Short mmCIF file of C-alpha atoms in Angstrom, two decimals:
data_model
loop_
_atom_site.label_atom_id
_atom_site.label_comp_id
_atom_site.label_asym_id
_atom_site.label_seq_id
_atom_site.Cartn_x
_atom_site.Cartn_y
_atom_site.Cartn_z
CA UNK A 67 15.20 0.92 16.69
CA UNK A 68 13.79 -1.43 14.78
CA UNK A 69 14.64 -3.50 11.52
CA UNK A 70 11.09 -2.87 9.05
CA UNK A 71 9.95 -4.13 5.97
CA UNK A 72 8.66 -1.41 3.32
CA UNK A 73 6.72 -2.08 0.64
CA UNK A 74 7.17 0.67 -1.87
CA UNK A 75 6.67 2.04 -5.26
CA UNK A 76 10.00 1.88 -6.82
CA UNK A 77 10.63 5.45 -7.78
CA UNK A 78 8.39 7.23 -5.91
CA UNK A 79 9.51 10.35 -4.52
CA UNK A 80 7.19 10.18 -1.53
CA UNK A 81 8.12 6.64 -0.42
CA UNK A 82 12.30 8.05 -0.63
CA UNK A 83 11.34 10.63 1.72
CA UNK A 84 9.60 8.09 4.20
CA UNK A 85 12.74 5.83 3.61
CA UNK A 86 14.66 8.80 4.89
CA UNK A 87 12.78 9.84 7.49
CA UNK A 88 12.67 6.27 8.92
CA UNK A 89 16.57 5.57 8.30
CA UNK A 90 17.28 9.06 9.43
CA UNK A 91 15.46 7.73 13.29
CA UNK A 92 18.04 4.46 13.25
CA UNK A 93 15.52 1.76 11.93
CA UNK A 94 16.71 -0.26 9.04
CA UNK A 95 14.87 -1.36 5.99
CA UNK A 96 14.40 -4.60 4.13
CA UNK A 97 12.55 -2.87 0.76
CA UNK A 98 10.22 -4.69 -1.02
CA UNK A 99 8.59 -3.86 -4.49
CA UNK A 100 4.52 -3.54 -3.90
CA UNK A 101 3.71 -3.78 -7.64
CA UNK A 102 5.72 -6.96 -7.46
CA UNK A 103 4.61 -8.16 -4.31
CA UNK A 104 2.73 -11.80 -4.77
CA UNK A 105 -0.37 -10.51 -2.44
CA UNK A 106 -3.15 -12.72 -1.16
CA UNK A 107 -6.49 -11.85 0.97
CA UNK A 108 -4.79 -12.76 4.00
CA UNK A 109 -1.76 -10.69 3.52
CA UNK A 110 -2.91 -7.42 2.30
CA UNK A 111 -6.10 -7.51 4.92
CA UNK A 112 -3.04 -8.25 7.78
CA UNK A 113 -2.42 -4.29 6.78
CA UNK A 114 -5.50 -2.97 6.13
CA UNK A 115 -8.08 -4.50 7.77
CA UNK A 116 -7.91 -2.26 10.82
CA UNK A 117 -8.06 0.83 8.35
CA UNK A 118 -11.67 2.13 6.61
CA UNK A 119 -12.13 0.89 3.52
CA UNK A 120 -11.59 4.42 1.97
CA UNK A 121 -8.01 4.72 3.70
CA UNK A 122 -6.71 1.78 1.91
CA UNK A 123 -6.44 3.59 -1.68
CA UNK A 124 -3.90 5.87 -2.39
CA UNK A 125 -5.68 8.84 -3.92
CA UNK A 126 -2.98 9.74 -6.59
CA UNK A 127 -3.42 6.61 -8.39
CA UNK A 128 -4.69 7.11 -11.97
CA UNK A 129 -7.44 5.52 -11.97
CA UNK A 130 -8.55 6.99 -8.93
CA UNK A 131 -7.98 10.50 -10.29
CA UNK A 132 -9.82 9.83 -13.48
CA UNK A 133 -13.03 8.62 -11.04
CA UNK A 134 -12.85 4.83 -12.38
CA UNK A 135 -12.55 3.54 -8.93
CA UNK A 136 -14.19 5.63 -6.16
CA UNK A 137 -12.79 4.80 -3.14
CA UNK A 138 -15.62 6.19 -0.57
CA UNK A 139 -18.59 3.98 -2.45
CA UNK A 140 -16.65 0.68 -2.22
CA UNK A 141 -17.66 -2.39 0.43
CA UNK A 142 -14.74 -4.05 1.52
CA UNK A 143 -14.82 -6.98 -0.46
CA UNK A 144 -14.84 -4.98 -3.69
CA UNK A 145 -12.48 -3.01 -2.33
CA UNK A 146 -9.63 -5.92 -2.23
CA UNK A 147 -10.72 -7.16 -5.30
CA UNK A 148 -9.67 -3.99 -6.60
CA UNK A 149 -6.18 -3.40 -4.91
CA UNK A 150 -5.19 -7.55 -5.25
CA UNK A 151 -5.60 -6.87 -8.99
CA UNK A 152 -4.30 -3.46 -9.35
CA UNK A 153 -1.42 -2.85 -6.31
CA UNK A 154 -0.55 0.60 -7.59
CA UNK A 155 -4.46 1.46 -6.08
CA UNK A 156 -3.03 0.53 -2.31
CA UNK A 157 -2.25 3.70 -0.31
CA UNK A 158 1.81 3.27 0.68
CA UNK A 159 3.82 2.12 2.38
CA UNK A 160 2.90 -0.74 3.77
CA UNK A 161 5.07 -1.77 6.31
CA UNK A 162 6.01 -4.36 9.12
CA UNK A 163 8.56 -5.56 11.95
#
């Protein structure tokens, strides 16, 4: 097992089941506030560079629901504009060893 960091929404009900699910295999977890979460270029593309640009927005956000960011029109580069300014966009967790 492993020891993982998780970057979560505090409070989100998803994110406490993942938690579970991951403690519940024997990994531990160092937890880490996204929102809160200094984020550069480097780091956040470290997680989602390997991903399409449309898998790196979580879906339920509200301004994604409302259709003020449309996640399958965006290049990259606007794309981490976005989600370095406004966290609560990034689809989570994120998470590393």
């Amino acid at each position: 097992m492993a020891h993982l960091v998780f970057y979560e929404k505090p409070g989100c009900g998803g994110n406490a089941r993942q938690r579970a699910a991951l403690q519940a295999a024997g990994h531990t977890l160092g937890r880490r506030d996204l929102l809160a979460e200094p984020w550069t270029r480097e780091a956040l593309l470290a997680f989602l560079a390997p991903l399409p640009v449309a898998d790196w927005f979580n879906r339920a956000a509200p301004r994604i629901k409302i259709g003020e960011v449309v996640p399958d029109t965006l290049s990259a580069e606007r794309a981490l504009a976005l989600v370095l300014v406004d966290p609560l966009l990034i689809r989570r967790p994120l998470m590393h060893q």
